[in-house]
PDB file of C-alpha atoms in Angstrom:
ATOM      1  CA  LYS X   8      60.749 -23.521 -35.955  1.00 80.00           C
ATOM      2  CA  MET X   9      60.524 -23.157 -32.192  1.00 96.00           C
ATOM      3  CA  MET X  10      62.825 -24.959 -29.756  1.00 98.00           C
ATOM      4  CA  ILE X  11      62.683 -26.144 -26.147  1.00 98.00           C
ATOM      5  CA  ASP X  12      65.840 -26.108 -23.999  1.00 99.00           C
ATOM      6  CA  ILE X  13      65.332 -29.127 -21.740  1.00 98.00           C
ATOM      7  CA  GLY X  14      68.106 -28.115 -19.342  1.00 98.00           C
ATOM      8  CA  ALA X  15      69.517 -24.750 -18.287  1.00 98.00           C
ATOM      9  CA  ASN X  16      70.937 -23.959 -14.838  1.00 98.00           C
ATOM     10  CA  LEU X  17      69.485 -20.470 -14.616  1.00 98.00           C
ATOM     11  CA  THR X  18      69.821 -20.262 -10.835  1.00 98.00           C
ATOM     12  CA  ASP X  19      73.611 -20.321 -11.301  1.00 98.00           C
ATOM     13  CA  LEU X  20      75.366 -17.269  -9.846  1.00 98.00           C
ATOM     14  CA  MET X  21      77.049 -16.485 -13.185  1.00 98.00           C
ATOM     15  CA  TYR X  22      73.715 -14.982 -14.270  1.00 98.00           C
ATOM     16  CA  GLN X  23      73.951 -12.729 -11.210  1.00 98.00           C
ATOM     17  CA  GLY X  24      77.378 -11.615 -12.445  1.00 97.00           C
ATOM     18  CA  ILE X  25      79.219 -13.688  -9.831  1.00 98.00           C
ATOM     19  CA  TYR X  26      82.088 -15.975 -10.920  1.00 98.00           C
ATOM     20  CA  ASN X  27      84.020 -18.024  -8.303  1.00 96.00           C
ATOM     21  CA  ASP X  28      82.714 -15.733  -5.543  1.00 96.00           C
ATOM     22  CA  HIS X  29      83.821 -12.579  -7.413  1.00 96.00           C
ATOM     23  CA  LYS X  30      81.257 -10.048  -8.559  1.00 97.00           C
ATOM     24  CA  CYS X  31      82.208  -9.141 -12.126  1.00 97.00           C
ATOM     25  CA  HIS X  32      79.089  -7.462 -13.501  1.00 97.00           C
ATOM     26  CA  GLU X  33      75.440  -6.618 -12.922  1.00 96.00           C
ATOM     27  CA  PRO X  34      72.873  -9.445 -12.830  1.00 97.00           C
ATOM     28  CA  ASP X  35      71.724 -10.058 -16.409  1.00 97.00           C
ATOM     29  CA  LEU X  36      69.392 -13.038 -16.116  1.00 98.00           C
ATOM     30  CA  ASP X  37      66.440 -11.104 -17.559  1.00 97.00           C
ATOM     31  CA  ASP X  38      68.504 -10.292 -20.659  1.00 97.00           C
ATOM     32  CA  VAL X  39      69.650 -13.904 -20.955  1.00 98.00           C
ATOM     33  CA  ILE X  40      66.042 -15.132 -20.869  1.00 98.00           C
ATOM     34  CA  GLN X  41      64.926 -12.495 -23.359  1.00 97.00           C
ATOM     35  CA  ARG X  42      67.778 -13.382 -25.744  1.00 97.00           C
ATOM     36  CA  ALA X  43      66.623 -17.001 -25.631  1.00 98.00           C
ATOM     37  CA  PHE X  44      63.036 -16.052 -26.494  1.00 98.00           C
ATOM     38  CA  ASP X  45      64.333 -13.826 -29.302  1.00 97.00           C
ATOM     39  CA  SER X  46      66.302 -16.815 -30.650  1.00 96.00           C
ATOM     40  CA  LYS X  47      63.224 -19.037 -31.098  1.00 97.00           C
ATOM     41  CA  VAL X  48      63.568 -20.801 -27.747  1.00 98.00           C
ATOM     42  CA  GLU X  49      59.931 -21.114 -26.721  1.00 98.00           C
ATOM     43  CA  LYS X  50      60.380 -22.898 -23.388  1.00 98.00           C
ATOM     44  CA  ILE X  51      63.243 -23.496 -20.945  1.00 98.00           C
ATOM     45  CA  ILE X  52      63.318 -26.164 -18.248  1.00 98.00           C
ATOM     46  CA  VAL X  53      65.396 -24.742 -15.395  1.00 98.00           C
ATOM     47  CA  THR X  54      67.358 -27.589 -13.826  1.00 98.00           C
ATOM     48  CA  ALA X  55      67.228 -27.983 -10.039  1.00 98.00           C
ATOM     49  CA  GLY X  56      69.841 -30.038  -8.177  1.00 97.00           C
ATOM     50  CA  ASN X  57      68.599 -30.138  -4.586  1.00 98.00           C
ATOM     51  CA  LEU X  58      65.672 -28.987  -2.414  1.00 98.00           C
ATOM     52  CA  GLU X  59      67.012 -25.469  -1.870  1.00 98.00           C
ATOM     53  CA  GLU X  60      67.719 -25.002  -5.577  1.00 98.00           C
ATOM     54  CA  ALA X  61      64.284 -26.363  -6.500  1.00 98.00           C
ATOM     55  CA  LYS X  62      62.708 -23.713  -4.246  1.00 98.00           C
ATOM     56  CA  LYS X  63      64.821 -20.991  -5.905  1.00 98.00           C
ATOM     57  CA  ALA X  64      64.041 -22.305  -9.373  1.00 98.00           C
ATOM     58  CA  LEU X  65      60.318 -22.459  -8.621  1.00 98.00           C
ATOM     59  CA  ALA X  66      60.392 -18.850  -7.405  1.00 98.00           C
ATOM     60  CA  LEU X  67      62.196 -17.886 -10.631  1.00 98.00           C
ATOM     61  CA  VAL X  68      59.780 -19.639 -13.013  1.00 98.00           C
ATOM     62  CA  LYS X  69      56.539 -19.145 -11.084  1.00 97.00           C
ATOM     63  CA  ASP X  70      55.373 -15.960 -12.803  1.00 95.00           C
ATOM     64  CA  ARG X  71      57.371 -16.257 -16.012  1.00 97.00           C
ATOM     65  CA  GLU X  72      55.772 -17.472 -19.191  1.00 96.00           C
ATOM     66  CA  GLY X  73      57.748 -20.232 -20.926  1.00 98.00           C
ATOM     67  CA  LEU X  74      59.894 -21.210 -17.916  1.00 98.00           C
ATOM     68  CA  PHE X  75      59.509 -24.485 -15.996  1.00 98.00           C
ATOM     69  CA  THR X  76      61.557 -26.476 -13.504  1.00 98.00           C
ATOM     70  CA  THR X  77      62.315 -29.846 -11.853  1.00 98.00           C
ATOM     71  CA  ILE X  78      62.448 -31.448  -8.393  1.00 98.00           C
ATOM     72  CA  GLY X  79      65.274 -33.735  -7.412  1.00 98.00           C
ATOM     73  CA  VAL X  80      68.792 -34.091  -6.100  1.00 98.00           C
ATOM     74  CA  HIS X  81      71.916 -34.203  -8.255  1.00 98.00           C
ATOM     75  CA  PRO X  82      74.178 -37.218  -7.535  1.00 98.00           C
ATOM     76  CA  THR X  83      76.993 -34.994  -6.235  1.00 98.00           C
ATOM     77  CA  ARG X  84      74.619 -33.721  -3.537  1.00 98.00           C
ATOM     78  CA  ALA X  85      72.936 -37.022  -2.669  1.00 98.00           C
ATOM     79  CA  SER X  86      74.398 -36.997   0.855  1.00 98.00           C
ATOM     80  CA  GLU X  87      71.866 -34.255   1.709  1.00 98.00           C
ATOM     81  CA  PHE X  88      69.375 -37.127   2.083  1.00 98.00           C
ATOM     82  CA  GLU X  89      71.386 -38.925   4.750  1.00 97.00           C
ATOM     83  CA  SER X  90      70.211 -37.304   7.989  1.00 96.00           C
ATOM     84  CA  ASP X  91      66.489 -37.779   7.168  1.00 97.00           C
ATOM     85  CA  PRO X  92      65.797 -39.529   3.841  1.00 97.00           C
ATOM     86  CA  GLU X  93      62.023 -39.780   4.268  1.00 97.00           C
ATOM     87  CA  GLY X  94      61.719 -36.186   5.462  1.00 98.00           C
ATOM     88  CA  TYR X  95      63.794 -34.866   2.553  1.00 98.00           C
ATOM     89  CA  LEU X  96      61.718 -36.887   0.093  1.00 98.00           C
ATOM     90  CA  ALA X  97      58.498 -35.590   1.658  1.00 98.00           C
ATOM     91  CA  SER X  98      59.741 -31.986   1.275  1.00 98.00           C
ATOM     92  CA  LEU X  99      60.441 -32.570  -2.424  1.00 98.00           C
ATOM     93  CA  LEU X 100      56.962 -34.055  -2.863  1.00 97.00           C
ATOM     94  CA  ALA X 101      55.353 -31.120  -1.070  1.00 97.00           C
ATOM     95  CA  LEU X 102      57.186 -28.735  -3.395  1.00 97.00           C
ATOM     96  CA  ALA X 103      56.016 -30.748  -6.421  1.00 97.00           C
ATOM     97  CA  GLU X 104      52.467 -30.278  -5.199  1.00 96.00           C
ATOM     98  CA  GLU X 105      52.947 -26.553  -4.559  1.00 96.00           C
ATOM     99  CA  GLY X 106      54.451 -25.922  -7.993  1.00 96.00           C
ATOM    100  CA  LYS X 107      52.283 -28.356  -9.890  1.00 93.00           C
ATOM    101  CA  SER X 108      51.787 -26.382 -13.109  1.00 95.00           C
ATOM    102  CA  LYS X 109      55.470 -25.381 -13.293  1.00 98.00           C
ATOM    103  CA  ILE X 110      57.335 -28.551 -12.294  1.00 98.00           C
ATOM    104  CA  VAL X 111      57.649 -30.840 -15.306  1.00 98.00           C
ATOM    105  CA  ALA X 112      60.252 -33.457 -14.285  1.00 98.00           C
ATOM    106  CA  VAL X 113      61.920 -35.340 -11.456  1.00 98.00           C
ATOM    107  CA  GLY X 114      65.615 -34.496 -11.536  1.00 97.00           C
ATOM    108  CA  GLU X 115      68.350 -33.862 -11.868  1.00 97.00           C
ATOM    109  CA  LEU X 116      69.109 -37.353 -10.551  1.00 98.00           C
ATOM    110  CA  GLY X 117      71.454 -40.199 -11.398  1.00 98.00           C
ATOM    111  CA  LEU X 118      75.101 -41.190 -10.946  1.00 98.00           C
ATOM    112  CA  ASP X 119      78.358 -39.279 -11.349  1.00 98.00           C
ATOM    113  CA  TYR X 120      81.581 -41.310 -11.203  1.00 98.00           C
ATOM    114  CA  ASP X 121      83.710 -38.302 -12.171  1.00 96.00           C
ATOM    115  CA  ARG X 122      82.958 -36.329  -9.011  1.00 96.00           C
ATOM    116  CA  THR X 123      82.855 -38.884  -6.198  1.00 97.00           C
ATOM    117  CA  GLN X 124      84.878 -36.444  -4.058  1.00 97.00           C
ATOM    118  CA  PHE X 125      81.552 -34.651  -3.455  1.00 97.00           C
ATOM    119  CA  CYS X 126      79.577 -37.804  -2.698  1.00 98.00           C
ATOM    120  CA  PRO X 127      80.657 -41.476  -2.567  1.00 98.00           C
ATOM    121  CA  ILE X 128      79.167 -43.709  -5.270  1.00 98.00           C
ATOM    122  CA  GLU X 129      77.395 -45.996  -2.766  1.00 98.00           C
ATOM    123  CA  THR X 130      75.539 -42.993  -1.319  1.00 98.00           C
ATOM    124  CA  GLN X 131      74.714 -41.815  -4.843  1.00 98.00           C
ATOM    125  CA  LYS X 132      73.281 -45.229  -5.758  1.00 98.00           C
ATOM    126  CA  LYS X 133      71.144 -45.467  -2.636  1.00 98.00           C
ATOM    127  CA  PHE X 134      69.466 -42.094  -3.099  1.00 98.00           C
ATOM    128  CA  PHE X 135      69.186 -42.380  -6.876  1.00 98.00           C
ATOM    129  CA  ALA X 136      67.032 -45.475  -6.303  1.00 98.00           C
ATOM    130  CA  LEU X 137      65.073 -43.750  -3.514  1.00 98.00           C
ATOM    131  CA  GLN X 138      64.259 -40.714  -5.670  1.00 98.00           C
ATOM    132  CA  LEU X 139      62.658 -42.846  -8.376  1.00 98.00           C
ATOM    133  CA  SER X 140      59.655 -43.104  -6.055  1.00 97.00           C
ATOM    134  CA  LEU X 141      59.112 -39.366  -6.724  1.00 98.00           C
ATOM    135  CA  SER X 142      58.291 -40.257 -10.313  1.00 98.00           C
ATOM    136  CA  GLU X 143      55.932 -42.997  -9.165  1.00 98.00           C
ATOM    137  CA  GLN X 144      54.064 -40.593  -6.889  1.00 98.00           C
ATOM    138  CA  THR X 145      53.973 -37.504  -9.131  1.00 98.00           C
ATOM    139  CA  LYS X 146      53.791 -39.354 -12.498  1.00 98.00           C
ATOM    140  CA  LEU X 147      56.433 -36.905 -13.761  1.00 98.00           C
ATOM    141  CA  PRO X 148      59.117 -37.966 -16.293  1.00 98.00           C
ATOM    142  CA  LEU X 149      62.779 -38.258 -15.257  1.00 98.00           C
ATOM    143  CA  PHE X 150      65.605 -35.817 -16.005  1.00 98.00           C
ATOM    144  CA  LEU X 151      68.633 -38.078 -15.591  1.00 98.00           C
ATOM    145  CA  HIS X 152      72.349 -37.429 -15.140  1.00 98.00           C
ATOM    146  CA  LEU X 153      75.094 -39.929 -15.937  1.00 98.00           C
ATOM    147  CA  ARG X 154      78.842 -39.363 -15.936  1.00 97.00           C
ATOM    148  CA  GLY X 155      81.000 -42.489 -16.200  1.00 95.00           C
ATOM    149  CA  PRO X 156      80.128 -46.162 -16.766  1.00 95.00           C
ATOM    150  CA  ALA X 157      76.442 -46.917 -17.403  1.00 97.00           C
ATOM    151  CA  LYS X 158      76.272 -50.433 -15.914  1.00 97.00           C
ATOM    152  CA  GLU X 159      75.004 -49.666 -12.388  1.00 98.00           C
ATOM    153  CA  PHE X 160      72.929 -46.716 -13.612  1.00 98.00           C
ATOM    154  CA  ILE X 161      71.066 -49.052 -15.997  1.00 98.00           C
ATOM    155  CA  GLU X 162      70.719 -51.743 -13.297  1.00 98.00           C
ATOM    156  CA  ILE X 163      69.075 -49.287 -10.865  1.00 98.00           C
ATOM    157  CA  LEU X 164      66.681 -48.073 -13.565  1.00 98.00           C
ATOM    158  CA  LYS X 165      65.794 -51.652 -14.560  1.00 98.00           C
ATOM    159  CA  GLU X 166      65.124 -52.665 -10.945  1.00 98.00           C
ATOM    160  CA  ASN X 167      62.807 -49.664 -10.551  1.00 98.00           C
ATOM    161  CA  HIS X 168      61.279 -49.611 -14.007  1.00 97.00           C
ATOM    162  CA  ALA X 169      57.752 -49.956 -12.630  1.00 98.00           C
ATOM    163  CA  LYS X 170      58.136 -46.539 -10.956  1.00 98.00           C
ATOM    164  CA  PHE X 171      58.584 -44.430 -14.097  1.00 98.00           C
ATOM    165  CA  THR X 172      57.277 -44.371 -17.647  1.00 96.00           C
ATOM    166  CA  THR X 173      59.641 -42.060 -19.492  1.00 98.00           C
ATOM    167  CA  GLY X 174      62.294 -39.358 -19.226  1.00 98.00           C
ATOM    168  CA  VAL X 175      65.572 -38.181 -20.730  1.00 98.00           C
ATOM    169  CA  VAL X 176      69.213 -38.994 -20.049  1.00 98.00           C
ATOM    170  CA  HIS X 177      70.557 -35.475 -20.403  1.00 98.00           C
ATOM    171  CA  SER X 178      74.030 -34.431 -21.585  1.00 98.00           C
ATOM    172  CA  PHE X 179      74.536 -37.945 -22.914  1.00 98.00           C
ATOM    173  CA  ASP X 180      78.121 -38.859 -23.767  1.00 97.00           C
ATOM    174  CA  GLY X 181      77.978 -42.651 -23.468  1.00 97.00           C
ATOM    175  CA  ASP X 182      78.349 -45.439 -26.000  1.00 97.00           C
ATOM    176  CA  LEU X 183      75.885 -46.992 -28.419  1.00 97.00           C
ATOM    177  CA  GLU X 184      75.304 -50.073 -26.289  1.00 97.00           C
ATOM    178  CA  SER X 185      74.182 -48.146 -23.191  1.00 97.00           C
ATOM    179  CA  MET X 186      72.104 -45.796 -25.350  1.00 98.00           C
ATOM    180  CA  LYS X 187      70.150 -48.766 -26.728  1.00 98.00           C
ATOM    181  CA  GLU X 188      69.557 -50.196 -23.247  1.00 98.00           C
ATOM    182  CA  LEU X 189      68.291 -46.829 -22.006  1.00 98.00           C
ATOM    183  CA  MET X 190      65.953 -46.455 -24.974  1.00 98.00           C
ATOM    184  CA  GLU X 191      64.552 -49.941 -24.329  1.00 98.00           C
ATOM    185  CA  MET X 192      63.269 -48.542 -21.029  1.00 98.00           C
ATOM    186  CA  GLY X 193      61.362 -45.802 -22.856  1.00 98.00           C
ATOM    187  CA  LEU X 194      63.965 -43.105 -22.238  1.00 98.00           C
ATOM    188  CA  TYR X 195      65.050 -40.292 -24.564  1.00 99.00           C
ATOM    189  CA  ILE X 196      68.586 -39.024 -25.220  1.00 98.00           C
ATOM    190  CA  GLY X 197      69.497 -35.369 -24.476  1.00 98.00           C
ATOM    191  CA  ILE X 198      72.336 -33.798 -26.452  1.00 98.00           C
ATOM    192  CA  ASN X 199      74.335 -30.639 -25.639  1.00 98.00           C
ATOM    193  CA  GLY X 200      77.860 -29.333 -26.254  1.00 98.00           C
ATOM    194  CA  CYS X 201      79.336 -31.896 -23.821  1.00 97.00           C
ATOM    195  CA  SER X 202      77.774 -34.652 -25.970  1.00 98.00           C
ATOM    196  CA  LEU X 203      79.545 -33.311 -29.067  1.00 98.00           C
ATOM    197  CA  LYS X 204      83.199 -33.204 -27.995  1.00 97.00           C
ATOM    198  CA  SER X 205      84.827 -36.127 -29.810  1.00 97.00           C
ATOM    199  CA  GLU X 206      84.451 -37.942 -33.129  1.00 97.00           C
ATOM    200  CA  ALA X 207      83.259 -40.963 -31.096  1.00 97.00           C
ATOM    201  CA  ASN X 208      80.489 -38.798 -29.570  1.00 97.00           C
ATOM    202  CA  LEU X 209      79.409 -37.682 -33.043  1.00 98.00           C
ATOM    203  CA  GLU X 210      79.210 -41.306 -34.212  1.00 98.00           C
ATOM    204  CA  VAL X 211      76.763 -42.034 -31.380  1.00 98.00           C
ATOM    205  CA  VAL X 212      74.675 -38.928 -32.183  1.00 98.00           C
ATOM    206  CA  LYS X 213      74.251 -40.261 -35.754  1.00 98.00           C
ATOM    207  CA  GLN X 214      72.618 -43.390 -34.362  1.00 98.00           C
ATOM    208  CA  ILE X 215      69.980 -41.824 -32.081  1.00 98.00           C
ATOM    209  CA  PRO X 216      66.531 -42.566 -33.526  1.00 98.00           C
ATOM    210  CA  LEU X 217      64.958 -39.224 -34.493  1.00 98.00           C
ATOM    211  CA  ASP X 218      61.911 -39.943 -32.331  1.00 98.00           C
ATOM    212  CA  ARG X 219      64.127 -40.270 -29.214  1.00 98.00           C
ATOM    213  CA  LEU X 220      66.264 -37.152 -29.564  1.00 98.00           C
ATOM    214  CA  MET X 221      66.166 -33.987 -27.428  1.00 98.00           C
ATOM    215  CA  ILE X 222      68.487 -30.955 -27.276  1.00 98.00           C
ATOM    216  CA  GLU X 223      69.665 -28.691 -24.467  1.00 98.00           C
ATOM    217  CA  THR X 224      72.345 -26.191 -23.507  1.00 98.00           C
ATOM    218  CA  ASP X 225      73.056 -27.137 -19.843  1.00 98.00           C
ATOM    219  CA  ALA X 226      73.925 -23.436 -19.569  1.00 98.00           C
ATOM    220  CA  PRO X 227      76.114 -21.889 -18.168  1.00 98.00           C
ATOM    221  CA  TRP X 228      78.120 -25.089 -18.835  1.00 98.00           C
ATOM    222  CA  CYS X 229      78.654 -27.334 -21.877  1.00 98.00           C
ATOM    223  CA  GLN X 230      79.122 -24.707 -24.566  1.00 98.00           C
ATOM    224  CA  ILE X 231      80.558 -26.042 -27.831  1.00 98.00           C
ATOM    225  CA  ARG X 232      84.249 -25.130 -27.599  1.00 96.00           C
ATOM    226  CA  PRO X 233      86.701 -24.524 -30.470  1.00 95.00           C
ATOM    227  CA  SER X 234      88.512 -27.730 -29.416  1.00 96.00           C
ATOM    228  CA  HIS X 235      85.370 -29.856 -29.894  1.00 97.00           C
ATOM    229  CA  ALA X 236      85.002 -32.040 -32.985  1.00 96.00           C
ATOM    230  CA  SER X 237      81.654 -30.320 -33.581  1.00 97.00           C
ATOM    231  CA  SER X 238      82.828 -26.689 -33.540  1.00 97.00           C
ATOM    232  CA  LYS X 239      83.416 -26.500 -37.288  1.00 96.00           C
ATOM    233  CA  MET X 240      79.753 -27.393 -37.933  1.00 97.00           C
ATOM    234  CA  ILE X 241      78.279 -24.337 -36.186  1.00 98.00           C
ATOM    235  CA  LYS X 242      76.617 -21.795 -38.454  1.00 97.00           C
ATOM    236  CA  THR X 243      75.187 -19.276 -35.961  1.00 97.00           C
ATOM    237  CA  THR X 244      77.748 -17.225 -34.052  1.00 95.00           C
ATOM    238  CA  PHE X 245      77.452 -14.682 -31.250  1.00 95.00           C
ATOM    239  CA  THR X 246      79.529 -11.745 -30.042  1.00 93.00           C
ATOM    240  CA  TYR X 247      80.749 -11.794 -26.463  1.00 95.00           C
ATOM    241  CA  LYS X 248      82.380  -9.525 -23.940  1.00 97.00           C
ATOM    242  CA  ASP X 249      84.819 -10.604 -21.268  1.00 97.00           C
ATOM    243  CA  LYS X 250      83.029 -10.899 -17.890  1.00 97.00           C
ATOM    244  CA  LYS X 251      85.128  -8.018 -16.530  1.00 96.00           C
ATOM    245  CA  LYS X 252      84.172  -5.794 -19.483  1.00 97.00           C
ATOM    246  CA  TRP X 253      80.527  -6.800 -19.496  1.00 96.00           C
ATOM    247  CA  ALA X 254      78.062  -4.660 -21.423  1.00 94.00           C
ATOM    248  CA  SER X 255      74.302  -4.961 -21.586  1.00 91.00           C
ATOM    249  CA  GLY X 256      73.073  -6.792 -24.669  1.00 92.00           C
ATOM    250  CA  PHE X 257      76.112  -9.077 -24.966  1.00 95.00           C
ATOM    251  CA  GLY X 258      76.782 -12.615 -23.849  1.00 96.00           C
ATOM    252  CA  VAL X 259      79.768 -13.371 -21.633  1.00 97.00           C
ATOM    253  CA  LYS X 260      82.782 -15.156 -23.068  1.00 97.00           C
ATOM    254  CA  GLY X 261      82.912 -18.740 -21.754  1.00 97.00           C
ATOM    255  CA  ARG X 262      79.400 -18.633 -20.247  1.00 98.00           C
ATOM    256  CA  ASN X 263      76.802 -20.676 -22.119  1.00 98.00           C
ATOM    257  CA  GLU X 264      73.212 -19.461 -22.330  1.00 98.00           C
ATOM    258  CA  PRO X 265      69.953 -20.860 -23.745  1.00 98.00           C
ATOM    259  CA  ASN X 266      70.076 -18.779 -26.936  1.00 98.00           C
ATOM    260  CA  HIS X 267      72.997 -21.030 -28.003  1.00 98.00           C
ATOM    261  CA  LEU X 268      70.578 -23.943 -28.392  1.00 98.00           C
ATOM    262  CA  ILE X 269      70.511 -23.331 -32.153  1.00 98.00           C
ATOM    263  CA  GLN X 270      74.221 -24.263 -32.314  1.00 98.00           C
ATOM    264  CA  VAL X 271      73.521 -27.697 -30.827  1.00 98.00           C
ATOM    265  CA  ALA X 272      70.698 -28.173 -33.343  1.00 98.00           C
ATOM    266  CA  GLU X 273      72.926 -27.120 -36.257  1.00 98.00           C
ATOM    267  CA  VAL X 274      75.658 -29.577 -35.298  1.00 98.00           C
ATOM    268  CA  VAL X 275      73.235 -32.468 -34.727  1.00 98.00           C
ATOM    269  CA  ALA X 276      71.526 -31.847 -38.094  1.00 98.00           C
ATOM    270  CA  LYS X 277      74.875 -31.649 -39.891  1.00 98.00           C
ATOM    271  CA  VAL X 278      76.270 -34.812 -38.254  1.00 98.00           C
ATOM    272  CA  ARG X 279      73.094 -36.727 -39.106  1.00 98.00           C
ATOM    273  CA  GLU X 280      72.872 -35.194 -42.603  1.00 98.00           C
ATOM    274  CA  GLU X 281      69.279 -34.162 -41.922  1.00 98.00           C
ATOM    275  CA  PRO X 282      67.589 -30.856 -42.804  1.00 98.00           C
ATOM    276  CA  LEU X 283      67.581 -28.522 -39.790  1.00 98.00           C
ATOM    277  CA  GLU X 284      63.861 -27.696 -40.056  1.00 97.00           C
ATOM    278  CA  GLY X 285      62.801 -31.340 -39.984  1.00 97.00           C
ATOM    279  CA  LEU X 286      65.118 -32.106 -37.098  1.00 98.00           C
ATOM    280  CA  LEU X 287      63.796 -29.164 -35.049  1.00 98.00           C
ATOM    281  CA  GLU X 288      60.206 -30.201 -35.709  1.00 98.00           C
ATOM    282  CA  ALA X 289      60.838 -33.808 -34.566  1.00 98.00           C
ATOM    283  CA  VAL X 290      62.821 -32.761 -31.487  1.00 98.00           C
ATOM    284  CA  TYR X 291      60.103 -30.276 -30.519  1.00 98.00           C
ATOM    285  CA  GLN X 292      57.419 -32.985 -30.788  1.00 98.00           C
ATOM    286  CA  ASN X 293      59.494 -35.424 -28.701  1.00 98.00           C
ATOM    287  CA  THR X 294      60.036 -32.827 -25.971  1.00 98.00           C
ATOM    288  CA  ALA X 295      56.422 -31.659 -25.895  1.00 98.00           C
ATOM    289  CA  LYS X 296      55.203 -35.272 -25.666  1.00 98.00           C
ATOM    290  CA  VAL X 297      57.368 -36.050 -22.621  1.00 98.00           C
ATOM    291  CA  PHE X 298      57.390 -32.790 -20.629  1.00 98.00           C
ATOM    292  CA  PHE X 299      54.337 -30.842 -21.879  1.00 98.00           C
ATOM    293  CA  PRO X 300      51.715 -33.493 -22.689  1.00 95.00           C
TER     294      PRO X 300
END
């Protein structure tokens, strides 16, 4: 069964061999992408988090089969709108037009209460609401980000519900109550390693209706760690090299990549006591319906 990774940050410098401004190894993005395709990942949506990143992501996916991207501004960077909100929005729209066949979502947008040091919550809220007009104008689904309480996030979506039809709340780690409210608005729930940390997370994953579930890696982040409640449910393992002892053909220890998507699927199937094949089929259909209609 084929899979679609709905979120991978492939413009991240780790895939150029750069970690915290230190060059540790040769760029290996081509290998990373090939490993994903070899591991039954058919498509990857490359997440963009601001205008500059969306341009880079579009350049990356433009001539590559199976790669797509998004347009939008991550909540931690929402202050980029401040000097000229309408102009910034217009630039995003122009890019959406330019990359029409390759841009499949508006995002990554939303609220992040954990990292308000990068952008105050009031600024985040203002430009989260503003960006929803991108969905109205392009008719693209949303790729949403939420870290922290869901109350204001849900309120903003409800107030602007006429502007969008569907989308996914990616990397979901919230409670059952907020999940239900999000699904009532036609949204899907995206699960990755960060959604599978605690027993409480796993309880929520059990309750996601199969026809609303999507999976992702959020690479290079959100790998399932040995400390996670889900780590004992992984069947597929990989061999890694330390970033300073990098060798071609190997993943890097501590750096997630899209070929790990199977691990997320294995955990979700195990937690839900569902056969892996059936789960993959349903998740594929959900993802294709929203992003590749």
